[in-house]
CSV table of C-alpha atoms in Angstrom, one decimal:
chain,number,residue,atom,x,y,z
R,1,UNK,CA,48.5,21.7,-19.8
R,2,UNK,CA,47.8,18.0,-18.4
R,3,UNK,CA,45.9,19.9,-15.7
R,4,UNK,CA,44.0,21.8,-17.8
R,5,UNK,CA,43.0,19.0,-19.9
R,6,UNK,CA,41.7,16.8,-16.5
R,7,UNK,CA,39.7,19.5,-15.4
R,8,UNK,CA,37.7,20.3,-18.8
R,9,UNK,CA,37.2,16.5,-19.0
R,10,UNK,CA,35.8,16.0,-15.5
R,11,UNK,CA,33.9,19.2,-16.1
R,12,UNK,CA,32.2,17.3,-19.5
R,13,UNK,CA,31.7,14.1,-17.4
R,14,UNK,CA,29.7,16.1,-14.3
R,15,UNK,CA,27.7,18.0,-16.5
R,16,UNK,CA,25.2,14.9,-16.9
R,17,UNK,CA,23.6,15.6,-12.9
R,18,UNK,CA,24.6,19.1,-12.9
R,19,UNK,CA,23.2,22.5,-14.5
R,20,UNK,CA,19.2,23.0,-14.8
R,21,UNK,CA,19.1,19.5,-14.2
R,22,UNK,CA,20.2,20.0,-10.5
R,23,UNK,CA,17.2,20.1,-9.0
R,24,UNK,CA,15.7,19.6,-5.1
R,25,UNK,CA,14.0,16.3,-5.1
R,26,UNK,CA,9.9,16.6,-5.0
R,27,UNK,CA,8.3,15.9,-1.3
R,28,UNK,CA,6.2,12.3,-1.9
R,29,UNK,CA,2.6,12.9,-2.1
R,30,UNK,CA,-0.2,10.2,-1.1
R,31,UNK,CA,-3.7,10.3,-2.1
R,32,UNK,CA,-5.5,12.6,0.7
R,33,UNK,CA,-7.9,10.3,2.2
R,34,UNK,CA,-10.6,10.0,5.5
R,35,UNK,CA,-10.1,7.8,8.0
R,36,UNK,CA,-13.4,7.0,9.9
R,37,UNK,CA,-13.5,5.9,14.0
R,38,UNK,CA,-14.2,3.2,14.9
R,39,UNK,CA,-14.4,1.2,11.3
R,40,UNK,CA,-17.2,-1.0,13.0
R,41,UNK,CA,-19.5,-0.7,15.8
R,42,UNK,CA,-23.0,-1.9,17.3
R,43,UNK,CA,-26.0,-0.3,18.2
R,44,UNK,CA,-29.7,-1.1,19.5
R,45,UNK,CA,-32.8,-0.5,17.8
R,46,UNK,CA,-34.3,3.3,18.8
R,47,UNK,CA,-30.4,4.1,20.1
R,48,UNK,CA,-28.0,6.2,19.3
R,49,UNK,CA,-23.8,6.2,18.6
R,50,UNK,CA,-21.5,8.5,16.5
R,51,UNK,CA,-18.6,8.4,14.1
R,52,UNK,CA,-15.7,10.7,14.0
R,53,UNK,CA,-13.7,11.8,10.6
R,54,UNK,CA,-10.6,12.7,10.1
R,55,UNK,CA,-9.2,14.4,6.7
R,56,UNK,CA,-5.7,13.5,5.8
R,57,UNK,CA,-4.2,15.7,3.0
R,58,UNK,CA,-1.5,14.6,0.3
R,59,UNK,CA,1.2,14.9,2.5
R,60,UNK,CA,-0.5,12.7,5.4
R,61,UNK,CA,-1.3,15.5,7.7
R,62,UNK,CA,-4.7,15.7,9.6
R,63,UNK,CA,-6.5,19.2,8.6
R,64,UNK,CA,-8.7,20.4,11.0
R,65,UNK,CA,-12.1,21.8,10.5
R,66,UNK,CA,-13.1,19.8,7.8
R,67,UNK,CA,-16.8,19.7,6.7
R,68,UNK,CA,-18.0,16.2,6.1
R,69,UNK,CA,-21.3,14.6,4.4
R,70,UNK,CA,-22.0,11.7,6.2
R,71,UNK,CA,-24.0,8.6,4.4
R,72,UNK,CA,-25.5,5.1,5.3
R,73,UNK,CA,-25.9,2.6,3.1
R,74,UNK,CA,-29.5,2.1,4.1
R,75,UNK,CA,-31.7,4.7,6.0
R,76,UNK,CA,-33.9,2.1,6.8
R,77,UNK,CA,-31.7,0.7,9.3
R,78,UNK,CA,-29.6,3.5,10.2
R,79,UNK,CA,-29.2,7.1,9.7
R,80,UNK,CA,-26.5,9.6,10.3
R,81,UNK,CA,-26.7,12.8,10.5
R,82,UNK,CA,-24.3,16.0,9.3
R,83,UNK,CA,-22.2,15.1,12.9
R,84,UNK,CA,-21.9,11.5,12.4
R,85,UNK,CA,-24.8,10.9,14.6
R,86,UNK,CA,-26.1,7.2,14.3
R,87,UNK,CA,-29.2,6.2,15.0
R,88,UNK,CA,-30.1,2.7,15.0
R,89,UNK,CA,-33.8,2.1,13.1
R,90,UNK,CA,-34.3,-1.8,12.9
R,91,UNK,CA,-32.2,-4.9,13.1
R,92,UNK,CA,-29.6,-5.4,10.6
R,93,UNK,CA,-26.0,-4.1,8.9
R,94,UNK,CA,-25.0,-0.7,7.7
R,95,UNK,CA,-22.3,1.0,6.1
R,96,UNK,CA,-21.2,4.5,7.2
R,97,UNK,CA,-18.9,7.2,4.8
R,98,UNK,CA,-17.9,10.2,5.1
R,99,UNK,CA,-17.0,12.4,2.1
R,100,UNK,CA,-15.1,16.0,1.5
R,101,UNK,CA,-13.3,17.3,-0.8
R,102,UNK,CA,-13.9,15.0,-3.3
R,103,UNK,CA,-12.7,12.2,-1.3
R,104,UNK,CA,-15.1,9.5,0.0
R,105,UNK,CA,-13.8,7.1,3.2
R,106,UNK,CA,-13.2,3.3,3.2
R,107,UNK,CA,-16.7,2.3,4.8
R,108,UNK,CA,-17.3,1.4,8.8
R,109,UNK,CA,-19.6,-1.3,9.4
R,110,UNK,CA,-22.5,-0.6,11.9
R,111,UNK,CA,-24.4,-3.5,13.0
R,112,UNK,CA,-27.8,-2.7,15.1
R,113,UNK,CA,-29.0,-5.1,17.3
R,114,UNK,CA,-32.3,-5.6,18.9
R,115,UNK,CA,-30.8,-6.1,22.3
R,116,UNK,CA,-27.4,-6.4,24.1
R,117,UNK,CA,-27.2,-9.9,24.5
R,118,UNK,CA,-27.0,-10.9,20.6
R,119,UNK,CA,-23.9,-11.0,18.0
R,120,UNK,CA,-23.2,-7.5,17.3
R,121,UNK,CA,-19.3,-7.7,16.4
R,122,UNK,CA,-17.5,-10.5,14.6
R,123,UNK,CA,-13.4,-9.9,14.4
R,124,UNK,CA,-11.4,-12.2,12.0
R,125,UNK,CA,-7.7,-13.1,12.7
R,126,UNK,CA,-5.1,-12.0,11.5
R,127,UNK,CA,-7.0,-9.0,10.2
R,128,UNK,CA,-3.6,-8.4,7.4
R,129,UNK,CA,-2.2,-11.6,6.7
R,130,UNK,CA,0.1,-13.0,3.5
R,131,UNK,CA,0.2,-16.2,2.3
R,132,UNK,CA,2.2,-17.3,-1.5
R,133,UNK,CA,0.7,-19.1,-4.4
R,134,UNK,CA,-0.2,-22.1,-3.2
R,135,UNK,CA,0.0,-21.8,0.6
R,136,UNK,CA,-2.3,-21.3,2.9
R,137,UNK,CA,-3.2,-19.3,6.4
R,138,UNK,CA,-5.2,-19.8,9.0
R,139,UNK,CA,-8.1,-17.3,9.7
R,140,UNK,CA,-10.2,-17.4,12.7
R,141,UNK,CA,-13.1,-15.8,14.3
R,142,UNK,CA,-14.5,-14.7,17.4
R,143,UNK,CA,-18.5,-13.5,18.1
R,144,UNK,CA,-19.3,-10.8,20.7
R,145,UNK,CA,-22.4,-8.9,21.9
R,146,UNK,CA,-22.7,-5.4,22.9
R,147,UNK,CA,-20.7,-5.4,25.8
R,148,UNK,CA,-18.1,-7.0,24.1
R,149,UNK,CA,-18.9,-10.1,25.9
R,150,UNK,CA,-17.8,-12.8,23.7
R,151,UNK,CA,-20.7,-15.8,22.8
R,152,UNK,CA,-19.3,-19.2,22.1
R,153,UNK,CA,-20.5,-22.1,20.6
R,154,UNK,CA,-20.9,-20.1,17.2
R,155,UNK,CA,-20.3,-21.8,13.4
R,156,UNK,CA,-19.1,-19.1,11.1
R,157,UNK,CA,-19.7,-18.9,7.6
R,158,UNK,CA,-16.3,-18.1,5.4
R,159,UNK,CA,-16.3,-16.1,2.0
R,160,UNK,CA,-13.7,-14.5,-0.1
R,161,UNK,CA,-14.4,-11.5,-2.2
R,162,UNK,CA,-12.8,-12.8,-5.3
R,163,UNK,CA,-12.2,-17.0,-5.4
R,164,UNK,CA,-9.2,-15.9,-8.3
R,165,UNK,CA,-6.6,-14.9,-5.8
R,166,UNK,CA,-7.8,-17.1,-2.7
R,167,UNK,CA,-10.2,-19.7,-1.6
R,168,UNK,CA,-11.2,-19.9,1.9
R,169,UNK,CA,-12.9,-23.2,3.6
R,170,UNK,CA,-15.2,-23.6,6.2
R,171,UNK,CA,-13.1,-23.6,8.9
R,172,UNK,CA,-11.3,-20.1,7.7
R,173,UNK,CA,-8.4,-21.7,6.0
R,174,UNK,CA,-7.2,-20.0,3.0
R,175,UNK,CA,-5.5,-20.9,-0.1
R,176,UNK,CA,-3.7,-18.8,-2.3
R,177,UNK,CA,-4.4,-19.4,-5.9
R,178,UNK,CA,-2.5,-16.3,-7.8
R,179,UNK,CA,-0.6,-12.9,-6.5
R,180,UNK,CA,-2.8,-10.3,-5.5
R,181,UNK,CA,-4.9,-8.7,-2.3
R,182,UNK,CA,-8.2,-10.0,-1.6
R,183,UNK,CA,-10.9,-9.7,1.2
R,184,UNK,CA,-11.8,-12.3,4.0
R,185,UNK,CA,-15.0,-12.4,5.4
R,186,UNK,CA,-16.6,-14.5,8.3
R,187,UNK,CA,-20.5,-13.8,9.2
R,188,UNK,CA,-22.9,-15.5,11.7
R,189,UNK,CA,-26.2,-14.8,12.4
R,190,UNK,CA,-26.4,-12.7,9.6
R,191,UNK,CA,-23.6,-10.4,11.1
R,192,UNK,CA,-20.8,-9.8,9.0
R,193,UNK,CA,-16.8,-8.8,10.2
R,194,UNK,CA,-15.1,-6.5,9.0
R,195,UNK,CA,-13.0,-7.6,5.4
R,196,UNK,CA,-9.4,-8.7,6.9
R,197,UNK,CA,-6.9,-8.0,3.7
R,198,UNK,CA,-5.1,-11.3,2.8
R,199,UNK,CA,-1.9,-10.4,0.8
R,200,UNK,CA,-0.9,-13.4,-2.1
R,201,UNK,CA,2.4,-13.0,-2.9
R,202,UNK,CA,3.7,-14.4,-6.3
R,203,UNK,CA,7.7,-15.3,-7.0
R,204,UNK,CA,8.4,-11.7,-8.9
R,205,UNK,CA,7.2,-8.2,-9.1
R,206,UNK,CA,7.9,-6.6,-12.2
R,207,UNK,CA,8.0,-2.9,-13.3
R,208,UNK,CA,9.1,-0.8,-16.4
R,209,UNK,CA,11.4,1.8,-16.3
R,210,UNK,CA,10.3,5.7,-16.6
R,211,UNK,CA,12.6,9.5,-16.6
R,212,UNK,CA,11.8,11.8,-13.8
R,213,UNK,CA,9.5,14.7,-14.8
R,214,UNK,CA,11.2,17.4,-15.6
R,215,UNK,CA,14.6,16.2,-16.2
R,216,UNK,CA,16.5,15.7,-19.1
R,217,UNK,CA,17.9,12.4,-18.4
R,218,UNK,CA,16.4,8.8,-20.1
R,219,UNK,CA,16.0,5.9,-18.0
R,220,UNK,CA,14.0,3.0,-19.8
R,221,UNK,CA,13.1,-0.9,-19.7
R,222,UNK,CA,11.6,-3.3,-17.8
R,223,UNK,CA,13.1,-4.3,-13.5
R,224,UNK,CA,12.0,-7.3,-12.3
R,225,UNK,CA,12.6,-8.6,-8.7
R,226,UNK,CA,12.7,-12.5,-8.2
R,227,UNK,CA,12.6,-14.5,-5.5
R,228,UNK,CA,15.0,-17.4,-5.6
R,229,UNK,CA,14.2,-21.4,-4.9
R,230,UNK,CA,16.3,-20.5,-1.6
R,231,UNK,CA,14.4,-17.6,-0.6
R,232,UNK,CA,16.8,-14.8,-1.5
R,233,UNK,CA,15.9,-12.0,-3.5
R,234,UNK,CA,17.6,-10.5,-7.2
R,235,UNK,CA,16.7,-7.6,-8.9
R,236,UNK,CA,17.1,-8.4,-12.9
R,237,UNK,CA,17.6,-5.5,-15.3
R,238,UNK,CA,16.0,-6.8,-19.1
R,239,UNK,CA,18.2,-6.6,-22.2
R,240,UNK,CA,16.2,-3.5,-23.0
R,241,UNK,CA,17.3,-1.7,-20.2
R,242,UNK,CA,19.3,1.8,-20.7
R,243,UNK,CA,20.0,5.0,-18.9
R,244,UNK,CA,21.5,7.8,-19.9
R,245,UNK,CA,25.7,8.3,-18.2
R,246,UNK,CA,26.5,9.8,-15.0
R,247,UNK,CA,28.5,10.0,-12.5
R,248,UNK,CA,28.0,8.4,-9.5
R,249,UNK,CA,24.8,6.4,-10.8
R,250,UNK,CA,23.4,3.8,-8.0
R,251,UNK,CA,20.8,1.3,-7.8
R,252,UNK,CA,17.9,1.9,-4.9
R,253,UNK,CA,15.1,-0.2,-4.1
R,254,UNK,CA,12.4,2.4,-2.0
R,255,UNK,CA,9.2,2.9,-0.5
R,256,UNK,CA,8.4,6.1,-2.8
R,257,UNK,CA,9.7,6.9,-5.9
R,258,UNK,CA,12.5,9.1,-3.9
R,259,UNK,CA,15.5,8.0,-2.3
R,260,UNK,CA,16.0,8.9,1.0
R,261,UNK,CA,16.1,7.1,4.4
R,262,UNK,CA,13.5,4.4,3.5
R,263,UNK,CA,15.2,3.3,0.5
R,264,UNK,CA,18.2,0.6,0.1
R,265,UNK,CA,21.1,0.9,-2.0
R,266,UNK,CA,21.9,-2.2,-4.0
R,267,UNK,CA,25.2,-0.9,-5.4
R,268,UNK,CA,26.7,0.7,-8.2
R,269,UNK,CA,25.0,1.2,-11.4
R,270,UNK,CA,26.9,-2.2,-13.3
R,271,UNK,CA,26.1,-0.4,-16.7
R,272,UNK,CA,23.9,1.7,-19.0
R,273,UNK,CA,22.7,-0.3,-21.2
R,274,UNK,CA,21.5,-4.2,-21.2
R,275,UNK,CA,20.5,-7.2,-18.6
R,276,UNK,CA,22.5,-7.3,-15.0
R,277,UNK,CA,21.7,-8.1,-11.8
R,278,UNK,CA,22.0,-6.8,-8.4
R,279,UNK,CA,22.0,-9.3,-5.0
R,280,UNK,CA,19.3,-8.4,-2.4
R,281,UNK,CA,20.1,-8.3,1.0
R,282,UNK,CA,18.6,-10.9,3.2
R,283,UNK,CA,15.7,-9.8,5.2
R,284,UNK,CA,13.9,-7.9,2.0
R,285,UNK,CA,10.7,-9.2,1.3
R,286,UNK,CA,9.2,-9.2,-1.9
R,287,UNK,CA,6.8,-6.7,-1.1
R,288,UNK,CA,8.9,-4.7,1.4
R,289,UNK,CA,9.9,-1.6,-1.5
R,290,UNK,CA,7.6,-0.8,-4.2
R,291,UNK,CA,10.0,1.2,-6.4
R,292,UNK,CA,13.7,0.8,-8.3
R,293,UNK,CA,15.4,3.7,-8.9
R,294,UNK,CA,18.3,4.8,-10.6
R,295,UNK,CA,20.4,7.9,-8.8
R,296,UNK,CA,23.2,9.9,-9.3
R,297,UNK,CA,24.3,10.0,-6.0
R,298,UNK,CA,27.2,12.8,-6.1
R,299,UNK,CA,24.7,15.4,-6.8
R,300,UNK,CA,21.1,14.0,-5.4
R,301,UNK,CA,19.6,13.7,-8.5
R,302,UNK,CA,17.0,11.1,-9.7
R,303,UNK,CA,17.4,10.0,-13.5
R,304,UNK,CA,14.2,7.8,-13.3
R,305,UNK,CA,12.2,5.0,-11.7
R,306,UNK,CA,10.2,1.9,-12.5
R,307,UNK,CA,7.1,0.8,-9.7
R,308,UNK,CA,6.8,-2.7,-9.2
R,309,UNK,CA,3.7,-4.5,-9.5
């Protein structure tokens, strides 16, 4: 009888991850997008270059013979034909896109030059950098002509795309001023680099909690992971934090909002309901996962997830 009694009780208990509830995890998607090569090149007056496209669906595969509409910015400087063909009209700078599928490209920059001896590229360093709230990085820059012979004895001019996240002076330092991704830009001669992405990072990222589509199961309030005065990391579950029971339930920090080999366990699930916290391992940055995710591990089975911001 004692037997029987165990196994309808652990039967009640499993039933939370199993039944139509047991279902194979969905593949992570990511926006399709077009990558253009090279994202910046030169070109003289009344000479040609080209561009090459490639289409990158949902899953981050490259699909071949994909039809493109190629633009620039301004005609009057350069045009581009159905192939990517450029051809270099007068003296100045041009963007080039590519579009498909309803997707348009992140712009390449096409400077044309009037001969081979003048600035037609300027590269910024680091082009991805992070800095926090309040500290700085170091940018610098470096002028070359169409050979890709550098020219010295250049002074750069310095901008940042939005002064709210990050100031940068006149000799490409940068400041951080509040968390958030902003462009760099150095220019001389009236030749612009391509933006480098500068990364501010604040003390905590912050998400609320959400049940996987198509489940049954409730996951709800807010995650919030905070860096410490000594540089380690805590996730914090809010008072207002509950999930529904399960066995087996574990906490994951991930790249996607599945768990699988790029995701970290941070330990068993402490409760269902109300605040707790969970140690990070050293060597996780504060940007290094985007997602937490509560799991019940026994059976592969997502409950829900909350996306930091």
């Amino acid at each position: 009888m004692n037997s029987i009694k165990y196994f309808l009780m652990t039967t009640l208990f499993l039933v939370g991850c199993v039944g139509t509830d047991l279902v194979n995890e969905p593949v992570a998607t990511i926006p399709a997008r077009i990558v253009i090569n090279p994202n910046s090149s030169a070109v003289e007056a009344g000479k040609t270059t080209s561009f090459q496209a490639v289409y990158y669906d949902s899953l981050g595969n490259a699909v071949a013979g994909v039809t493109f509409q190629w633009l620039s910015s301004d005609p009057n400087i350069a045009t581009v034909d159905a192939n990517g063909l450029v051809a270099g009209k007068q003296v100045g700078q041009v963007q080039i896109s590519a579009k498909a599928r309803g997707v348009t490209s992140t712009p390449a920059m096409l400077t044309v030059v009037a001969d081979a001896i003048q600035v037609a590229r300027v590269a910024v360093t680091p082009d991805n950098g992070q800095t926090t709230v309040g500290g700085t990085l170091q940018f610098s820059a470096v002028a070359r002509n169409l050979n890709g012979d550098v020219i010295g004895g250049k002074t750069f001019t310095w901008r940042s795309l939005d002064a709210t996240i990050a100031t940068v002076n006149s000799n490409g330092l940068a400041t951080g001023l509040k968390a958030g991704k902003v462009n760099i830009i150095a220019a001389v001669e009236g030749v612009e680099s391509p933006p480098a992405r500068l990364t501010v990072l604040g003390t905590n990222r912050s998400g609320t909690f959400t049940k996987r589509p198509g489940t049954s199961y409730n996951v709800s309030g807010t995650a919030t992971l905070e860096q410490q005065p000594n540089g380690s990391l805590v996730l914090k579950f809010g008072s207002d934090f509950s999930s529904s029971s399960g066995p087996g339930l574990e906490v994951f920090l991930s790249t996607t909002n599945t768990v699988g080999a790029n995701s970290r366990n941070l330990g068993r699930l402490q409760r269902t309901s109300g605040a707790q916290s969970y140690n990070v391992p050293a060597g996780i940055g504060l940007n290094t996962y985007n997602w937490v995710i509560i799991h019940c591990v026994p059976f592969n089975v997502t409950f829900g997830y909350a996306q930091l911001q």
